[in-house]
Coordinates of C-alpha atoms and ligand atoms in Angstrom, one line a residue:
X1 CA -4.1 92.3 -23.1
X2 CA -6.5 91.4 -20.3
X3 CA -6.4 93.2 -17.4
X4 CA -5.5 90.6 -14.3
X5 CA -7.1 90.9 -11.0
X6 CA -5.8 88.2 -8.0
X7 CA -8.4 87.2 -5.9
X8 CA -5.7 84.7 -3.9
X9 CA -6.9 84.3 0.0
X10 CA -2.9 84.7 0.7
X11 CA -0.5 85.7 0.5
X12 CA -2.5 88.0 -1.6
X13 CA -2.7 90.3 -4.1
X14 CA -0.5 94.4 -3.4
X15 CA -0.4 97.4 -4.6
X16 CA 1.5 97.6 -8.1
X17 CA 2.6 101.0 -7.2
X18 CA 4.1 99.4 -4.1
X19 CA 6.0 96.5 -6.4
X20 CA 7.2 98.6 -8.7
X21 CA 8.7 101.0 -6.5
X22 CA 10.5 97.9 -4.8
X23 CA 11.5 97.0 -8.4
X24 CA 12.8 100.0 -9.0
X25 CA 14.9 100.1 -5.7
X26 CA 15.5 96.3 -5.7
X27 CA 19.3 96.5 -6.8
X28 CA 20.2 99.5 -5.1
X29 CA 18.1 101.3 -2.4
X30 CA 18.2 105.0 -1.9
X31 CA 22.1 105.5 -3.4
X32 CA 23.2 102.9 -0.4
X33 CA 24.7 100.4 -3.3
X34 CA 23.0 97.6 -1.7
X35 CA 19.3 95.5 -2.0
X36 CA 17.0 96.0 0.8
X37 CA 17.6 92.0 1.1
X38 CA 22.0 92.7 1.5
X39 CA 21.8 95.0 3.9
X40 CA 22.8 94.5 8.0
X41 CA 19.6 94.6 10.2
X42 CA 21.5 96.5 12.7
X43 CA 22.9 99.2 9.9
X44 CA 21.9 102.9 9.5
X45 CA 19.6 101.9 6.8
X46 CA 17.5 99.4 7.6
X47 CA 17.0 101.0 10.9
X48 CA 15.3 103.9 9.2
X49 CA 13.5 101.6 7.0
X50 CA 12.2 99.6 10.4
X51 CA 11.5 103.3 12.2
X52 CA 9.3 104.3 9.4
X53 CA 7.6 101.2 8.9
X54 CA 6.7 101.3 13.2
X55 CA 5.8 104.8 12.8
X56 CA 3.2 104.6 9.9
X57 CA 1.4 101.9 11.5
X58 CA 1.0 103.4 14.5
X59 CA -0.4 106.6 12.8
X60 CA -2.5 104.2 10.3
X61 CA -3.8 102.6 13.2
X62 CA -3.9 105.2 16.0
X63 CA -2.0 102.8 18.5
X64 CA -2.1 104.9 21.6
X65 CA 1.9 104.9 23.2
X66 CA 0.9 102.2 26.0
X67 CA 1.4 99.8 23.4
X68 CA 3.6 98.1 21.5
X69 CA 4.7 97.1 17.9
X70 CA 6.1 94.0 17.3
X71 CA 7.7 92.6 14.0
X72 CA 8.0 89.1 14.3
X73 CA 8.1 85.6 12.6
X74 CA 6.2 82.0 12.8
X75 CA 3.0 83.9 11.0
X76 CA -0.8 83.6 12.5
X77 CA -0.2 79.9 13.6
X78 CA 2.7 80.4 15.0
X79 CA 1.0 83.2 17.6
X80 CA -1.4 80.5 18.1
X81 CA 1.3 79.1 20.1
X82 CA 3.3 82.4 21.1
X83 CA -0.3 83.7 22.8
X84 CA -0.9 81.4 25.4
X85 CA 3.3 81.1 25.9
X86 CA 3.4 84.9 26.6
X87 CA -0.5 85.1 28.2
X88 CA -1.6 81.9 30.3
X89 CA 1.2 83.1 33.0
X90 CA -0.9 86.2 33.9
X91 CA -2.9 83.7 36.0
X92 CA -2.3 80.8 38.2
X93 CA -1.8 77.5 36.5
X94 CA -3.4 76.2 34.8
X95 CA -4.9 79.2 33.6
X96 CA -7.9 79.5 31.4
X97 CA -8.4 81.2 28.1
X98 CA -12.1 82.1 26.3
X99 CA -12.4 81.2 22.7
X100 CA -15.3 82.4 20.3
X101 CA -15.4 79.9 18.0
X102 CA -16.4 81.3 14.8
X103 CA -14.5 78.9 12.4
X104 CA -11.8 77.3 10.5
X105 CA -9.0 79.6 12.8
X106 CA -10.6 79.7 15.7
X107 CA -10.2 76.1 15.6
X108 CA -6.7 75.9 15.2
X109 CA -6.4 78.1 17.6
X110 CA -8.0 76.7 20.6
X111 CA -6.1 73.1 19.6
X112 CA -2.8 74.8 19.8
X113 CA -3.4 76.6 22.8
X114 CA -5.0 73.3 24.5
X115 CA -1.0 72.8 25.1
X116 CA -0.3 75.5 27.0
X117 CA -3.7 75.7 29.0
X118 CA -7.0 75.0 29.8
X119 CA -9.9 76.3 27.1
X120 CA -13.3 77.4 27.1
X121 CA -15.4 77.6 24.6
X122 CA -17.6 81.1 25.3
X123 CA -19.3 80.5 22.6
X124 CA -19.6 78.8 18.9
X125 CA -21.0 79.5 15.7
X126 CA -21.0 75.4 14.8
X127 CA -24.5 74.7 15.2
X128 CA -25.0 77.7 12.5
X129 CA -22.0 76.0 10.3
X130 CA -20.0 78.9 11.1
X131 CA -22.3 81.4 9.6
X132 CA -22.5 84.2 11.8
X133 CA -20.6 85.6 15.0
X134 CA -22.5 84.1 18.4
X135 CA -24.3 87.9 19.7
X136 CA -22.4 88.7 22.6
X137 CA -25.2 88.5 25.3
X138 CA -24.9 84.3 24.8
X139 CA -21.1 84.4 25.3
X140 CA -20.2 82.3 28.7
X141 CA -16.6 84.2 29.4
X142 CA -14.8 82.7 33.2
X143 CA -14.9 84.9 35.8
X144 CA -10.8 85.0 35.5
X145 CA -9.6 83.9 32.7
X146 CA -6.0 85.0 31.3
X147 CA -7.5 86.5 28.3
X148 CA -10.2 86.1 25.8
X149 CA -9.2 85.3 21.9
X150 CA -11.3 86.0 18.9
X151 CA -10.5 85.7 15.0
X152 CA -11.9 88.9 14.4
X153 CA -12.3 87.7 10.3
X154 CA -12.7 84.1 9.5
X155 CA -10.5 84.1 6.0
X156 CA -12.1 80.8 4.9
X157 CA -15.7 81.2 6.1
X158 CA -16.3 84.8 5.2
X159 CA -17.5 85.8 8.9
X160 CA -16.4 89.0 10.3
X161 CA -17.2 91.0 13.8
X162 CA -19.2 94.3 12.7
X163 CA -18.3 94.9 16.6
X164 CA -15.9 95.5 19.0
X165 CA -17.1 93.5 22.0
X166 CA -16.6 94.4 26.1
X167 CA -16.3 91.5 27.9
X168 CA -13.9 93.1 31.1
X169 CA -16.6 93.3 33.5
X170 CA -17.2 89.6 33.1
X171 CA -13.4 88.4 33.4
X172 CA -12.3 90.4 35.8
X173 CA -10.6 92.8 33.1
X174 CA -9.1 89.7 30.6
X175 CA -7.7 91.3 27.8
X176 CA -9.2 90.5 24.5
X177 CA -6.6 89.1 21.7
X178 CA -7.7 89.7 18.4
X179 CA -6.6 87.8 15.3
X180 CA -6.8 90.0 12.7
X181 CA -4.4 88.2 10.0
X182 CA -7.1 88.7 7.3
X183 CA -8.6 92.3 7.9
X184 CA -6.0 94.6 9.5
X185 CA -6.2 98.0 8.4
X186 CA -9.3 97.0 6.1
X187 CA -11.6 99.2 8.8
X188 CA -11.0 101.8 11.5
X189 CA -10.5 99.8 14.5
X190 CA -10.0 101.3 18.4
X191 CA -7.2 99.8 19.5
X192 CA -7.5 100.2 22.9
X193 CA -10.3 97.7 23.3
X194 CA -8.0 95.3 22.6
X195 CA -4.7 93.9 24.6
X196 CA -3.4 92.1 21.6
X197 CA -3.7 92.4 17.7
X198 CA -2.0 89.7 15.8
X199 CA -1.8 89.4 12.1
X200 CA 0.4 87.2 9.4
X201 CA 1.2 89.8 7.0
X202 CA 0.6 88.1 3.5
X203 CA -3.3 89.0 3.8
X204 CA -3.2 92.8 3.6
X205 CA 0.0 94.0 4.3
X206 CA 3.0 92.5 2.7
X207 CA 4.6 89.5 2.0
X208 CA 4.4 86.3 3.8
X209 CA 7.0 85.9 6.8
X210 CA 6.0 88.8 8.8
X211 CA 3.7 89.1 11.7
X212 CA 2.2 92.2 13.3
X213 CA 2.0 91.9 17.4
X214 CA 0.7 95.0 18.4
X215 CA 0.4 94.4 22.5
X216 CA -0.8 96.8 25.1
X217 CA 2.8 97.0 27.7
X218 CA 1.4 95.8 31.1
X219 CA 0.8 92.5 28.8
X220 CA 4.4 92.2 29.1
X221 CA 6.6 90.1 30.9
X222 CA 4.3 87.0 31.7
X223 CA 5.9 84.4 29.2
X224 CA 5.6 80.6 31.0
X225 CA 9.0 79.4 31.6
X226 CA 9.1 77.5 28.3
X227 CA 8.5 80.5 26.0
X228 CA 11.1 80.7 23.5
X229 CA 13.2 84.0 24.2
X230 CA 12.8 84.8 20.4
X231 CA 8.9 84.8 21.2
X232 CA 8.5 86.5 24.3
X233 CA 6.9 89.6 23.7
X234 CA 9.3 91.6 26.8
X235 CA 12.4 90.2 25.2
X236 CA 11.3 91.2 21.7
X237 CA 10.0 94.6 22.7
X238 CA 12.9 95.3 24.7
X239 CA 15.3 94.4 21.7
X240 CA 12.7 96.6 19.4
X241 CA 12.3 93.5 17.3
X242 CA 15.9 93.2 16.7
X243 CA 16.3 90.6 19.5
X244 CA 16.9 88.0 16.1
X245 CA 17.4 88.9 12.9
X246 CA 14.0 90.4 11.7
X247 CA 12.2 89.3 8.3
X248 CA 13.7 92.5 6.7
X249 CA 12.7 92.1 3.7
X250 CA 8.9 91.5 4.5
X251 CA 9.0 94.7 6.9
X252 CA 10.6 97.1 3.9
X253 CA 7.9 96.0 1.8
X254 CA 5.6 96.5 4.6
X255 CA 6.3 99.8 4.9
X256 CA 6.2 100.6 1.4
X257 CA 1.9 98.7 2.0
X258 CA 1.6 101.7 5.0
X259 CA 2.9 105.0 2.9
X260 CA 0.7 103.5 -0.2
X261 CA -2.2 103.7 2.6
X262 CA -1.3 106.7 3.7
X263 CA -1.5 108.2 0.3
X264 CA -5.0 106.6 -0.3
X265 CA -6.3 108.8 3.0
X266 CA -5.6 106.0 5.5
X267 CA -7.7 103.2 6.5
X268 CA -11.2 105.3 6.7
X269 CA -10.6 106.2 3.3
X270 CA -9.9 102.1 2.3
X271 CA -12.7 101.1 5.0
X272 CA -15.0 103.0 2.8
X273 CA -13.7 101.4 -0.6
X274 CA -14.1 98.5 1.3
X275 CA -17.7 98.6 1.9
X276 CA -18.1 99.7 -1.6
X277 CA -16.4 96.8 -3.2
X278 CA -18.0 93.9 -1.0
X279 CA -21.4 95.6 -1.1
X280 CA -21.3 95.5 -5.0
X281 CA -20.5 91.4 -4.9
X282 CA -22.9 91.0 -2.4
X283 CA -25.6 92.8 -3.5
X284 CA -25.2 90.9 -6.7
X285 CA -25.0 87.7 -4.7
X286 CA -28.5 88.4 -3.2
X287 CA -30.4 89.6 -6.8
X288 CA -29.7 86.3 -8.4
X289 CA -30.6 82.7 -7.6
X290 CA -27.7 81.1 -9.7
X291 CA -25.1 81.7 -6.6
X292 CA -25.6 81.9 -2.9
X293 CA -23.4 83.2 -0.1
X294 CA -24.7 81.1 3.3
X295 CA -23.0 84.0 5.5
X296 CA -26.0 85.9 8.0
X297 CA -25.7 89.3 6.7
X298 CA -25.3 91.1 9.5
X299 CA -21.5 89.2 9.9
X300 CA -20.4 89.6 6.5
X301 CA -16.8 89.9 5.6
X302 CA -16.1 92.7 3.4
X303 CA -12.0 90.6 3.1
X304 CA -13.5 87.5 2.1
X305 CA -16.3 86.3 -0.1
X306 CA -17.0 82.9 -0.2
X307 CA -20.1 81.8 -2.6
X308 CA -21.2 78.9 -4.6
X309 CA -22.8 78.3 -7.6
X310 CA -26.2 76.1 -7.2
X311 CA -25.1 73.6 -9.8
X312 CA -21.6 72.5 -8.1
X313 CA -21.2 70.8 -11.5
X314 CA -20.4 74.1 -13.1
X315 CA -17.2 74.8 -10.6
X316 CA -14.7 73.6 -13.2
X317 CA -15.9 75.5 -15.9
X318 CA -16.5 78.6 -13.7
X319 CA -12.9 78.6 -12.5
X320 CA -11.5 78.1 -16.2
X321 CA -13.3 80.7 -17.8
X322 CA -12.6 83.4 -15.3
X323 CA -9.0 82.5 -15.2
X324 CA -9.3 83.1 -18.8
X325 CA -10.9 85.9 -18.3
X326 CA -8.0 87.0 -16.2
X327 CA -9.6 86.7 -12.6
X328 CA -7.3 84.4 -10.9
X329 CA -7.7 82.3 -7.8
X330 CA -11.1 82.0 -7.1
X331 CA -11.5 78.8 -5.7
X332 CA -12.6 78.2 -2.3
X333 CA -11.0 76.9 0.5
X334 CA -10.8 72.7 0.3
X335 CA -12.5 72.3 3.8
X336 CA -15.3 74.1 2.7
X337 CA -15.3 73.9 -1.4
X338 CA -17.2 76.3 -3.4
X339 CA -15.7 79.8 -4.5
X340 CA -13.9 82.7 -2.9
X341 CA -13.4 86.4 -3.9
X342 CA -10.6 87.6 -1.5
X343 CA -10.8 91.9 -2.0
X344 CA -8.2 92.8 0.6
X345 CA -7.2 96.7 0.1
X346 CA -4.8 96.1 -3.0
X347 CA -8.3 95.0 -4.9
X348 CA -9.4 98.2 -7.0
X349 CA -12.8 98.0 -7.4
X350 CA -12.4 97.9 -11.1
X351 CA -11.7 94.2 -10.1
X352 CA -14.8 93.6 -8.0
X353 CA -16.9 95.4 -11.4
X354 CA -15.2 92.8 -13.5
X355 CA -15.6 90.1 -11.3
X356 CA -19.0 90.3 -11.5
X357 CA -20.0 91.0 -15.0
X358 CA -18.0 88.2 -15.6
X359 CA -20.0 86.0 -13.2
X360 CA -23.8 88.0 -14.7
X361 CA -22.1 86.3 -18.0
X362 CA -21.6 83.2 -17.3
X363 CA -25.2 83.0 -15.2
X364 CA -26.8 84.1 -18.5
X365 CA -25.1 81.2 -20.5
X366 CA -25.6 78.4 -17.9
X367 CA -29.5 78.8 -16.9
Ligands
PLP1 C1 -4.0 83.1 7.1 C2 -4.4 83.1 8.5 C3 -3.7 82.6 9.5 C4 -2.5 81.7 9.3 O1 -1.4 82.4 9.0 P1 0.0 81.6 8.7 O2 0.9 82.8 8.4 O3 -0.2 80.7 7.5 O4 0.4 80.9 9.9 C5 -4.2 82.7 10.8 N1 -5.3 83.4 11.1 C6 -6.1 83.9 10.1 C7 -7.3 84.6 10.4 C8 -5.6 83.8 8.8 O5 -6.4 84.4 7.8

């Protein structure tokens, strides 16, 4: 039988250890007689399932104790909206917040939060087609803005920050809000140079209907008036994400993600595979003239790959014979066509190896 490997964008491929064990526990977990999915949120068990869950992401992570860990709902375009709700109220209104445009999230981001706010533009990588992260000495922050949001990886353009920029001396000590939907716990990150890390959770971490808000505490309690109470980030962290019913389900699975991480040595250990993986696709990329990646390399994205073959008329066949091959989901984003290798931490590298003998093959045939 082939072997499969999923390179979906998201929600995305996991662990098999991780869905077998939920398999195995699907009917009845730990001798409680009950699913995961049956089970009150508010009951012994899935408060131990939520505790654990919290716990191994702030170990995986190192989130110092000033901050907080939020499970929520409404995934990353849903805290498009929920930022500026909870954030624009640290300032006078209308506040202002500082967007690094860098691509296709970015700029759904800075439309939603035109609602709630005024928006700059610091900087933008459009003149480049979204090819690289703007270097930091062009970025044009306001002296007082409410805070200053970045997509941290672009999922559809394959652009991620190889840097974690300072930009507190220029804005009067905004905090930086990171979107990191497609690359949380792909690299070792410093927390604390951040005030908020958002992520939907069907990238690298479990299924979709989750969301990650990790927020630093004084962050708290500056929701505009209008803020749905479920989406305040005071109310939520005061109710330890049990102000509504969580997505339980999502955050079990979750969990199960963080002790398989654990057990792989933690995210240095998987920022290493990382760089392994994506360096053996790009490196191949580079040596041959039959695909290109348009990405500068210094802003690569070791998550996301997006390349294209010279001769678009080959894209069908491409995508049929590697799904025969069994190396799903290649295709590229519509907006921007082409191809896409997601290789979130789930990938084994074995994947990456077949993915691109399989694409050495098909060069060979088609020159
Ligand atoms: C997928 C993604 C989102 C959107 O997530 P939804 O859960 O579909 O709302 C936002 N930001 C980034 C960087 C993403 O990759």
């Amino acid at each position: 039988m082939t072997t499969i490997y999923n390179f979906s964008a998201g929600p995305a491929v996991l662990p098999k250890e991780v869905l077998q064990q939920a398999a195995a526990e699907m009917l009845d977990w730990h001798g409680s007689g009950m699913s995961v999915m049956e089970m009150s949120h508010r009951g012994p068990e899935f408060m131990s399932i939520l505790a654990a869950a919290q716990s191994d992401l702030r170990e995986l992570l190192a989130v110092p104790d000033n901050y907080k860990i939020l499970f929520l709902q409404g995934g990353g375009l849903g805290e498009n909206a929920i930022v500026p709700m909870n954030l624009m109220g640290r300032k006078p209104q209308p506040a202002t917040a500082d967007f690094v445009h860098t691509g296709s999230w970015t700029g759904k981001s800075i439309k939603e939060a035109k609602k709630y706010g005024k928006v700059n533009i610091a900087a933008s990588g459009e003149a480049g087609g979204y090819t690289c992260v703007p270097a930091r000495d062009s970025w044009k922050l306001t002296p007082d803005a409410a805070y200053v949001h970045l997509c941290t990886n672009e999922t559809i353009d394959g652009v991620e920050y190889q840097f974690a920029p300072d930009v507190a001396s220029e804005t009067g000590g905004a905090p930086i809000v990171a979107d990191m939907s497609s690359h949380i716990l792909s690299r070792v990150i410093d927390v604390s140079r951040y005030g908020v890390i958002f992520g939907g959770a069907q990238k690298n971490i479990g299924p979709a209907g989750l969301t990650i808000v990790i927020v630093r505490e004084d962050l708290l309690g500056h929701a505009l008036p209008i803020c749905p109470s479920a989406f305040d980030w005071k109310i939520v962290a005061d109710n330890d994400s049990m102000y509504n019913t969580p997505p339980t389900y999502a955050i079990y699975i979750a969990g199960l993600v963080f002790q398989w991480l654990k057990q792989q040595g933690g995210v240095a250990a998987m920022e290493q595979k990382n760089i392994a993986k994506s360096s053996l696709l790009y490196d191949y990329l580079d040596s041959t003239d039959f695909y290109e990646n348009r990405v500068e390399k210094g802003s690569r994205s070791r998550m996301n790959v997006p390349f294209y073959l010279k001769d678009e008329n080959l894209n069908a066949a491409f995508l049929a014979e590697a799904k025969a091959n069994g190396l799903l989901q290649l295709k590229g984003h519509k907006s921007v066509g082409g191809m896409r290798a997601s290789i979130y931490n789930a990938m084994p590298i074995e994947g990456v190896q077949a993915l691109v003998s399989f694409m050495q093959d098909f060069a060979k045939r088609n020159s």
